[in-house]
Amino acid sequence: QEQLVQSGAEVKKPGSSVKVSCKASGATFSRYPLNWVRQAPGQGLEWMGDIIPIVGTANYAQRFQGRVTITADGSTSTAYMELSGLRFEDTAVYYCAQKGGGHCNGGSCYSLDYWGQGTLVTVSS
Amino acid sequence: QSALTQPASVSGSPGQSITISCTGTNSDLGDYDFVCWYQQHPGKAPKLLIYGVNDRPSGVSNRISGSKSGNTASLTISGLQAEDEADYYCTSYTSSSTLVFGGGTKLTVL
């Protein structure tokens, strides 16, 4: 059974960067897109981007282009999301999420069975 | 990519059925059957309820079903129970090879 375990809460200054990790325990880490989703306090879910670890190429939501970098290390089954130029409005819980198994192609790979526990990033001066 | 459109809130009494709509465009919902629905309880990570428009993962109640017509997808929960009270989100794959979420719908069980 896949499990995604994220790094702990962070408090950052405006303008700085944060890097959140997501370690997978199952055997499917490298095969499916590993997604990053955030949720600001009291707000909805927002997709930030993803990476297929075995390929290594990341794909980002337009509004985060230039500010977010998603990477993956297949040797440790760990993905990373780095967000730079932090603003107060980046205060949110950041989740990693991934499909759990079975065949998929294109959009069918984006049914997110497994989610990390979430990492709270607080941007405060 | 704009968020998919969902009603902010819906409500129903125990035992009743409710439907939550999710409207997109020809660049996402209208062009792909890769629609998912998630349930989120306060302080918890989302849980996958529906994938591929109307398929349920193992363990998800058969009181939950999905459908799609044109640019609009729908989630129906029948036989409402108190534990169904939560936030619900739809997602769709897009023509830009990205994922887009709906704004979320708060379900209140009266």
PDB file of C-alpha atoms in Angstrom:
ATOM      1  CA  GLN A   1       0.000   0.000   0.000  1.00  0.00           C
ATOM      2  CA  GLU A   2       1.380   3.346  -1.040  1.00  0.00           C
ATOM      3  CA  GLN A   3       2.031   5.898   1.669  1.00  0.00           C
ATOM      4  CA  LEU A   4       3.212   9.467   1.191  1.00  0.00           C
ATOM      5  CA  VAL A   5       4.955  11.144   4.120  1.00  0.00           C
ATOM      6  CA  GLN A   6       5.706  14.852   3.963  1.00  0.00           C
ATOM      7  CA  SER A   7       8.191  17.036   5.790  1.00  0.00           C
ATOM      8  CA  GLY A   8       7.166  19.177   8.731  1.00  0.00           C
ATOM      9  CA  ALA A   9       5.659  22.623   9.065  1.00  0.00           C
ATOM     10  CA  GLU A  10       7.661  25.667   8.004  1.00  0.00           C
ATOM     11  CA  VAL A  11       7.588  29.365   8.871  1.00  0.00           C
ATOM     12  CA  LYS A  12       9.166  31.603   6.252  1.00  0.00           C
ATOM     13  CA  LYS A  13       9.759  35.311   5.638  1.00  0.00           C
ATOM     14  CA  PRO A  14       8.252  37.057   2.613  1.00  0.00           C
ATOM     15  CA  GLY A  15      10.576  36.836  -0.378  1.00  0.00           C
ATOM     16  CA  SER A  16      12.275  33.654   0.818  1.00  0.00           C
ATOM     17  CA  SER A  17      11.882  30.101  -0.497  1.00  0.00           C
ATOM     18  CA  VAL A  18      10.520  26.885   0.972  1.00  0.00           C
ATOM     19  CA  LYS A  19      11.216  23.303  -0.046  1.00  0.00           C
ATOM     20  CA  VAL A  20       8.764  20.592   0.974  1.00  0.00           C
ATOM     21  CA  SER A  21       9.535  16.896   0.608  1.00  0.00           C
ATOM     22  CA  CYS A  22       7.249  13.923   0.015  1.00  0.00           C
ATOM     23  CA  LYS A  23       8.603  10.402   0.553  1.00  0.00           C
ATOM     24  CA  ALA A  24       6.754   7.432  -0.948  1.00  0.00           C
ATOM     25  CA  SER A  25       6.822   3.959   0.529  1.00  0.00           C
ATOM     26  CA  GLY A  26       5.147   1.954  -2.241  1.00  0.00           C
ATOM     27  CA  ALA A  27       6.482   0.441  -5.449  1.00  0.00           C
ATOM     28  CA  THR A  28       4.627   2.745  -7.830  1.00  0.00           C
ATOM     29  CA  PHE A  29       6.378   6.042  -7.048  1.00  0.00           C
ATOM     30  CA  SER A  30       8.287   6.287 -10.297  1.00  0.00           C
ATOM     31  CA  ARG A  31       5.457   5.337 -12.650  1.00  0.00           C
ATOM     32  CA  TYR A  32       2.746   7.895 -12.017  1.00  0.00           C
ATOM     33  CA  PRO A  33       2.616  11.711 -11.888  1.00  0.00           C
ATOM     34  CA  LEU A  34       3.430  12.952  -8.390  1.00  0.00           C
ATOM     35  CA  ASN A  35       1.237  15.980  -7.896  1.00  0.00           C
ATOM     36  CA  TRP A  36       1.442  18.977  -5.586  1.00  0.00           C
ATOM     37  CA  VAL A  37      -1.799  20.588  -4.423  1.00  0.00           C
ATOM     38  CA  ARG A  38      -2.188  23.463  -1.984  1.00  0.00           C
ATOM     39  CA  GLN A  39      -5.012  24.761   0.169  1.00  0.00           C
ATOM     40  CA  ALA A  40      -4.984  28.225   1.699  1.00  0.00           C
ATOM     41  CA  PRO A  41      -6.834  28.643   4.998  1.00  0.00           C
ATOM     42  CA  GLY A  42     -10.574  28.355   4.430  1.00  0.00           C
ATOM     43  CA  GLN A  43     -10.075  28.032   0.681  1.00  0.00           C
ATOM     44  CA  GLY A  44     -10.313  25.315  -1.941  1.00  0.00           C
ATOM     45  CA  LEU A  45      -7.769  22.957  -3.428  1.00  0.00           C
ATOM     46  CA  GLU A  46      -5.389  24.251  -6.095  1.00  0.00           C
ATOM     47  CA  TRP A  47      -3.187  22.149  -8.367  1.00  0.00           C
ATOM     48  CA  MET A  48       0.355  23.453  -8.591  1.00  0.00           C
ATOM     49  CA  GLY A  49       2.122  20.955 -10.800  1.00  0.00           C
ATOM     50  CA  ASP A  50       3.436  17.438 -11.130  1.00  0.00           C
ATOM     51  CA  ILE A  51       6.376  15.290 -12.131  1.00  0.00           C
ATOM     52  CA  ILE A  52       6.646  11.741 -13.458  1.00  0.00           C
ATOM     53  CA  PRO A  53       9.683  10.559 -11.498  1.00  0.00           C
ATOM     54  CA  ILE A  54      10.868   8.010 -14.055  1.00  0.00           C
ATOM     55  CA  VAL A  55      10.838  10.723 -16.740  1.00  0.00           C
ATOM     56  CA  GLY A  56      11.950  13.638 -14.591  1.00  0.00           C
ATOM     57  CA  THR A  57      10.103  16.356 -16.474  1.00  0.00           C
ATOM     58  CA  ALA A  58       7.841  18.598 -14.410  1.00  0.00           C
ATOM     59  CA  ASN A  59       4.645  20.287 -15.523  1.00  0.00           C
ATOM     60  CA  TYR A  60       3.358  23.420 -13.774  1.00  0.00           C
ATOM     61  CA  ALA A  61       0.117  25.331 -13.478  1.00  0.00           C
ATOM     62  CA  GLN A  62       0.455  28.583 -15.363  1.00  0.00           C
ATOM     63  CA  ARG A  63      -0.001  30.770 -12.303  1.00  0.00           C
ATOM     64  CA  PHE A  64       3.021  29.186 -10.591  1.00  0.00           C
ATOM     65  CA  GLN A  65       5.324  29.149 -13.619  1.00  0.00           C
ATOM     66  CA  GLY A  66       8.672  30.681 -12.716  1.00  0.00           C
ATOM     67  CA  ARG A  67       8.123  30.380  -8.963  1.00  0.00           C
ATOM     68  CA  VAL A  68       7.758  26.659  -8.377  1.00  0.00           C
ATOM     69  CA  THR A  69      10.207  23.855  -9.029  1.00  0.00           C
ATOM     70  CA  ILE A  70       9.217  20.205  -8.649  1.00  0.00           C
ATOM     71  CA  THR A  71      11.889  17.524  -8.615  1.00  0.00           C
ATOM     72  CA  ALA A  72      12.081  13.838  -7.788  1.00  0.00           C
ATOM     73  CA  ASP A  73      14.771  11.438  -6.620  1.00  0.00           C
ATOM     74  CA  GLY A  74      13.951   7.903  -7.692  1.00  0.00           C
ATOM     75  CA  SER A  75      16.721   6.413  -5.574  1.00  0.00           C
ATOM     76  CA  THR A  76      14.985   7.585  -2.400  1.00  0.00           C
ATOM     77  CA  SER A  77      11.403   7.659  -3.733  1.00  0.00           C
ATOM     78  CA  THR A  78      11.180  11.294  -2.677  1.00  0.00           C
ATOM     79  CA  ALA A  79       9.666  14.262  -4.480  1.00  0.00           C
ATOM     80  CA  TYR A  80      10.287  17.903  -3.682  1.00  0.00           C
ATOM     81  CA  MET A  81       8.364  21.101  -4.246  1.00  0.00           C
ATOM     82  CA  GLU A  82      10.243  24.375  -3.927  1.00  0.00           C
ATOM     83  CA  LEU A  83       8.320  27.655  -4.001  1.00  0.00           C
ATOM     84  CA  SER A  84      10.292  30.879  -4.233  1.00  0.00           C
ATOM     85  CA  GLY A  85       9.437  34.544  -3.792  1.00  0.00           C
ATOM     86  CA  LEU A  86       7.075  33.693  -0.963  1.00  0.00           C
ATOM     87  CA  ARG A  87       4.163  36.055  -0.303  1.00  0.00           C
ATOM     88  CA  PHE A  88       1.737  36.213   2.599  1.00  0.00           C
ATOM     89  CA  GLU A  89      -0.907  34.625   0.348  1.00  0.00           C
ATOM     90  CA  ASP A  90       1.277  31.537  -0.087  1.00  0.00           C
ATOM     91  CA  THR A  91       0.386  30.575   3.476  1.00  0.00           C
ATOM     92  CA  ALA A  92      -1.314  27.234   2.951  1.00  0.00           C
ATOM     93  CA  VAL A  93      -1.244  23.515   3.526  1.00  0.00           C
ATOM     94  CA  TYR A  94       0.719  21.843   0.751  1.00  0.00           C
ATOM     95  CA  TYR A  95      -0.141  18.255  -0.204  1.00  0.00           C
ATOM     96  CA  CYS A  96       1.542  15.718  -2.433  1.00  0.00           C
ATOM     97  CA  ALA A  97      -0.746  13.162  -4.089  1.00  0.00           C
ATOM     98  CA  GLN A  98      -0.429  10.284  -6.537  1.00  0.00           C
ATOM     99  CA  LYS A  99      -2.374   7.534  -8.290  1.00  0.00           C
ATOM    100  CA  GLY A 100      -2.129   4.236  -6.459  1.00  0.00           C
ATOM    101  CA  GLY A 101      -1.906   1.562  -9.137  1.00  0.00           C
ATOM    102  CA  GLY A 102      -3.258   0.016 -12.295  1.00  0.00           C
ATOM    103  CA  HIS A 103      -2.832   0.943 -15.927  1.00  0.00           C
ATOM    104  CA  CYS A 104      -3.227   4.548 -16.926  1.00  0.00           C
ATOM    105  CA  ASN A 105      -2.537   6.846 -19.829  1.00  0.00           C
ATOM    106  CA  GLY A 106      -2.609  10.624 -19.958  1.00  0.00           C
ATOM    107  CA  GLY A 107      -5.445  12.072 -17.939  1.00  0.00           C
ATOM    108  CA  SER A 108      -6.360   8.760 -16.353  1.00  0.00           C
ATOM    109  CA  CYS A 109      -3.105   8.953 -14.411  1.00  0.00           C
ATOM    110  CA  TYR A 110      -4.474  11.879 -12.410  1.00  0.00           C
ATOM    111  CA  SER A 111      -6.910  10.037 -10.138  1.00  0.00           C
ATOM    112  CA  LEU A 112      -5.225  10.775  -6.844  1.00  0.00           C
ATOM    113  CA  ASP A 113      -5.635   7.749  -4.589  1.00  0.00           C
ATOM    114  CA  TYR A 114      -2.959   8.594  -2.086  1.00  0.00           C
ATOM    115  CA  TRP A 115      -2.265  11.866  -0.353  1.00  0.00           C
ATOM    116  CA  GLY A 116       0.421  13.018   2.016  1.00  0.00           C
ATOM    117  CA  GLN A 117      -0.581  14.320   5.418  1.00  0.00           C
ATOM    118  CA  GLY A 118      -0.035  17.922   4.340  1.00  0.00           C
ATOM    119  CA  THR A 119       2.644  20.454   5.237  1.00  0.00           C
ATOM    120  CA  LEU A 120       1.643  23.833   6.639  1.00  0.00           C
ATOM    121  CA  VAL A 121       3.751  26.650   5.260  1.00  0.00           C
ATOM    122  CA  THR A 122       3.255  29.960   7.032  1.00  0.00           C
ATOM    123  CA  VAL A 123       4.612  33.140   5.484  1.00  0.00           C
ATOM    124  CA  SER A 124       5.038  35.745   8.167  1.00  0.00           C
ATOM    125  CA  SER A 125       7.234  38.761   8.747  1.00  0.00           C
TER     126      SER A 125
ATOM    127  CA  GLN B   1      -6.661  27.765 -16.564  1.00  0.00           C
ATOM    128  CA  SER B   2      -9.724  28.840 -14.581  1.00  0.00           C
ATOM    129  CA  ALA B   3     -11.156  26.699 -11.827  1.00  0.00           C
ATOM    130  CA  LEU B   4     -14.134  24.517 -12.609  1.00  0.00           C
ATOM    131  CA  THR B   5     -17.425  25.950 -11.348  1.00  0.00           C
ATOM    132  CA  GLN B   6     -19.204  24.291  -8.443  1.00  0.00           C
ATOM    133  CA  PRO B   7     -22.011  25.575  -6.220  1.00  0.00           C
ATOM    134  CA  ALA B   8     -20.638  26.932  -2.953  1.00  0.00           C
ATOM    135  CA  SER B   9     -23.020  24.873  -0.873  1.00  0.00           C
ATOM    136  CA  VAL B  10     -25.734  22.235  -1.008  1.00  0.00           C
ATOM    137  CA  SER B  11     -27.786  20.676   1.745  1.00  0.00           C
ATOM    138  CA  GLY B  12     -30.094  17.765   2.323  1.00  0.00           C
ATOM    139  CA  SER B  13     -31.770  15.794   5.067  1.00  0.00           C
ATOM    140  CA  PRO B  14     -30.715  12.304   6.118  1.00  0.00           C
ATOM    141  CA  GLY B  15     -31.956   9.714   3.644  1.00  0.00           C
ATOM    142  CA  GLN B  16     -32.373  12.207   0.811  1.00  0.00           C
ATOM    143  CA  SER B  17     -30.277  12.489  -2.336  1.00  0.00           C
ATOM    144  CA  ILE B  18     -28.215  15.467  -3.421  1.00  0.00           C
ATOM    145  CA  THR B  19     -26.383  16.324  -6.622  1.00  0.00           C
ATOM    146  CA  ILE B  20     -23.344  18.583  -6.959  1.00  0.00           C
ATOM    147  CA  SER B  21     -22.559  20.017 -10.373  1.00  0.00           C
ATOM    148  CA  CYS B  22     -19.157  20.861 -11.821  1.00  0.00           C
ATOM    149  CA  THR B  23     -18.980  22.967 -14.982  1.00  0.00           C
ATOM    150  CA  GLY B  24     -15.941  23.399 -17.165  1.00  0.00           C
ATOM    151  CA  THR B  25     -15.086  24.228 -20.747  1.00  0.00           C
ATOM    152  CA  ASN B  26     -14.286  22.524 -24.031  1.00  0.00           C
ATOM    153  CA  SER B  27     -10.630  22.571 -22.957  1.00  0.00           C
ATOM    154  CA  ASP B  28     -11.198  20.367 -19.942  1.00  0.00           C
ATOM    155  CA  LEU B  29     -14.452  18.683 -18.935  1.00  0.00           C
ATOM    156  CA  GLY B  30     -15.968  18.955 -22.369  1.00  0.00           C
ATOM    157  CA  ASP B  31     -13.042  17.254 -24.053  1.00  0.00           C
ATOM    158  CA  TYR B  32     -12.040  14.559 -21.551  1.00  0.00           C
ATOM    159  CA  ASP B  33     -13.696  11.877 -19.464  1.00  0.00           C
ATOM    160  CA  PHE B  34     -10.949  12.158 -16.845  1.00  0.00           C
ATOM    161  CA  VAL B  35     -13.182  13.597 -14.140  1.00  0.00           C
ATOM    162  CA  CYS B  36     -12.633  12.842 -10.463  1.00  0.00           C
ATOM    163  CA  TRP B  37     -14.450  13.765  -7.285  1.00  0.00           C
ATOM    164  CA  TYR B  38     -12.920  14.110  -3.820  1.00  0.00           C
ATOM    165  CA  GLN B  39     -14.367  14.385  -0.328  1.00  0.00           C
ATOM    166  CA  GLN B  40     -12.562  16.390   2.322  1.00  0.00           C
ATOM    167  CA  HIS B  41     -13.430  16.524   5.993  1.00  0.00           C
ATOM    168  CA  PRO B  42     -12.085  19.442   8.070  1.00  0.00           C
ATOM    169  CA  GLY B  43      -8.390  19.120   8.821  1.00  0.00           C
ATOM    170  CA  LYS B  44      -8.020  15.996   6.685  1.00  0.00           C
ATOM    171  CA  ALA B  45      -6.491  15.225   3.319  1.00  0.00           C
ATOM    172  CA  PRO B  46      -8.920  14.747   0.429  1.00  0.00           C
ATOM    173  CA  LYS B  47     -10.251  11.264  -0.354  1.00  0.00           C
ATOM    174  CA  LEU B  48     -10.885  10.003  -3.885  1.00  0.00           C
ATOM    175  CA  LEU B  49     -14.566   9.132  -4.410  1.00  0.00           C
ATOM    176  CA  ILE B  50     -14.977   8.901  -8.183  1.00  0.00           C
ATOM    177  CA  TYR B  51     -12.551   8.616 -11.107  1.00  0.00           C
ATOM    178  CA  GLY B  52     -13.080   8.380 -14.837  1.00  0.00           C
ATOM    179  CA  VAL B  53     -16.468  10.175 -14.499  1.00  0.00           C
ATOM    180  CA  ASN B  54     -18.315   7.312 -12.800  1.00  0.00           C
ATOM    181  CA  ASP B  55     -15.958   4.668 -11.407  1.00  0.00           C
ATOM    182  CA  ARG B  56     -15.576   4.137  -7.668  1.00  0.00           C
ATOM    183  CA  PRO B  57     -12.362   3.034  -5.984  1.00  0.00           C
ATOM    184  CA  SER B  58     -12.610  -0.037  -3.818  1.00  0.00           C
ATOM    185  CA  GLY B  59     -14.206   0.784  -0.484  1.00  0.00           C
ATOM    186  CA  VAL B  60     -16.232   3.779  -1.612  1.00  0.00           C
ATOM    187  CA  SER B  61     -19.940   3.438  -0.909  1.00  0.00           C
ATOM    188  CA  ASN B  62     -22.270   2.612  -3.797  1.00  0.00           C
ATOM    189  CA  ARG B  63     -24.459   5.476  -2.553  1.00  0.00           C
ATOM    190  CA  ILE B  64     -22.025   7.677  -4.462  1.00  0.00           C
ATOM    191  CA  SER B  65     -22.178   7.998  -8.239  1.00  0.00           C
ATOM    192  CA  GLY B  66     -20.929  10.288 -10.984  1.00  0.00           C
ATOM    193  CA  SER B  67     -22.015  11.324 -14.451  1.00  0.00           C
ATOM    194  CA  LYS B  68     -21.149  13.789 -17.172  1.00  0.00           C
ATOM    195  CA  SER B  69     -22.969  15.571 -19.950  1.00  0.00           C
ATOM    196  CA  GLY B  70     -21.160  17.985 -22.211  1.00  0.00           C
ATOM    197  CA  ASN B  71     -19.154  20.441 -20.141  1.00  0.00           C
ATOM    198  CA  THR B  72     -20.835  19.524 -16.843  1.00  0.00           C
ATOM    199  CA  ALA B  73     -20.075  16.663 -14.477  1.00  0.00           C
ATOM    200  CA  SER B  74     -22.233  15.706 -11.521  1.00  0.00           C
ATOM    201  CA  LEU B  75     -21.781  13.867  -8.245  1.00  0.00           C
ATOM    202  CA  THR B  76     -24.836  12.280  -6.643  1.00  0.00           C
ATOM    203  CA  ILE B  77     -24.977  11.032  -3.075  1.00  0.00           C
ATOM    204  CA  SER B  78     -28.072   9.040  -2.206  1.00  0.00           C
ATOM    205  CA  GLY B  79     -29.318   8.043   1.233  1.00  0.00           C
ATOM    206  CA  LEU B  80     -27.566  10.978   2.871  1.00  0.00           C
ATOM    207  CA  GLN B  81     -25.864  10.248   6.165  1.00  0.00           C
ATOM    208  CA  ALA B  82     -24.403  12.567   8.767  1.00  0.00           C
ATOM    209  CA  GLU B  83     -20.891  11.404   7.853  1.00  0.00           C
ATOM    210  CA  ASP B  84     -21.377  12.726   4.310  1.00  0.00           C
ATOM    211  CA  GLU B  85     -21.146  16.278   5.630  1.00  0.00           C
ATOM    212  CA  ALA B  86     -17.893  17.526   4.121  1.00  0.00           C
ATOM    213  CA  ASP B  87     -16.419  19.561   1.276  1.00  0.00           C
ATOM    214  CA  TYR B  88     -16.484  18.074  -2.207  1.00  0.00           C
ATOM    215  CA  TYR B  89     -14.187  18.894  -5.122  1.00  0.00           C
ATOM    216  CA  CYS B  90     -14.216  17.918  -8.778  1.00  0.00           C
ATOM    217  CA  THR B  91     -11.142  17.767 -11.015  1.00  0.00           C
ATOM    218  CA  SER B  92     -10.569  17.469 -14.729  1.00  0.00           C
ATOM    219  CA  TYR B  93      -7.575  16.835 -16.926  1.00  0.00           C
ATOM    220  CA  THR B  94      -7.042  19.678 -19.400  1.00  0.00           C
ATOM    221  CA  SER B  95      -5.817  20.222 -22.942  1.00  0.00           C
ATOM    222  CA  SER B  96      -2.650  21.749 -21.453  1.00  0.00           C
ATOM    223  CA  SER B  97      -1.852  18.405 -19.785  1.00  0.00           C
ATOM    224  CA  THR B  98      -2.582  19.946 -16.409  1.00  0.00           C
ATOM    225  CA  LEU B  99      -5.147  19.272 -13.708  1.00  0.00           C
ATOM    226  CA  VAL B 100      -7.792  21.756 -12.649  1.00  0.00           C
ATOM    227  CA  PHE B 101      -9.916  21.687  -9.493  1.00  0.00           C
ATOM    228  CA  GLY B 102     -13.394  22.983  -8.907  1.00  0.00           C
ATOM    229  CA  GLY B 103     -13.892  25.654  -6.282  1.00  0.00           C
ATOM    230  CA  GLY B 104     -15.430  23.172  -3.873  1.00  0.00           C
ATOM    231  CA  THR B 105     -18.920  22.588  -2.476  1.00  0.00           C
ATOM    232  CA  LYS B 106     -19.804  22.397   1.184  1.00  0.00           C
ATOM    233  CA  LEU B 107     -22.408  19.715   1.852  1.00  0.00           C
ATOM    234  CA  THR B 108     -24.523  20.213   4.956  1.00  0.00           C
ATOM    235  CA  VAL B 109     -26.652  17.351   6.255  1.00  0.00           C
ATOM    236  CA  LEU B 110     -29.598  18.985   8.001  1.00  0.00           C
TER     237      LEU B 110
END
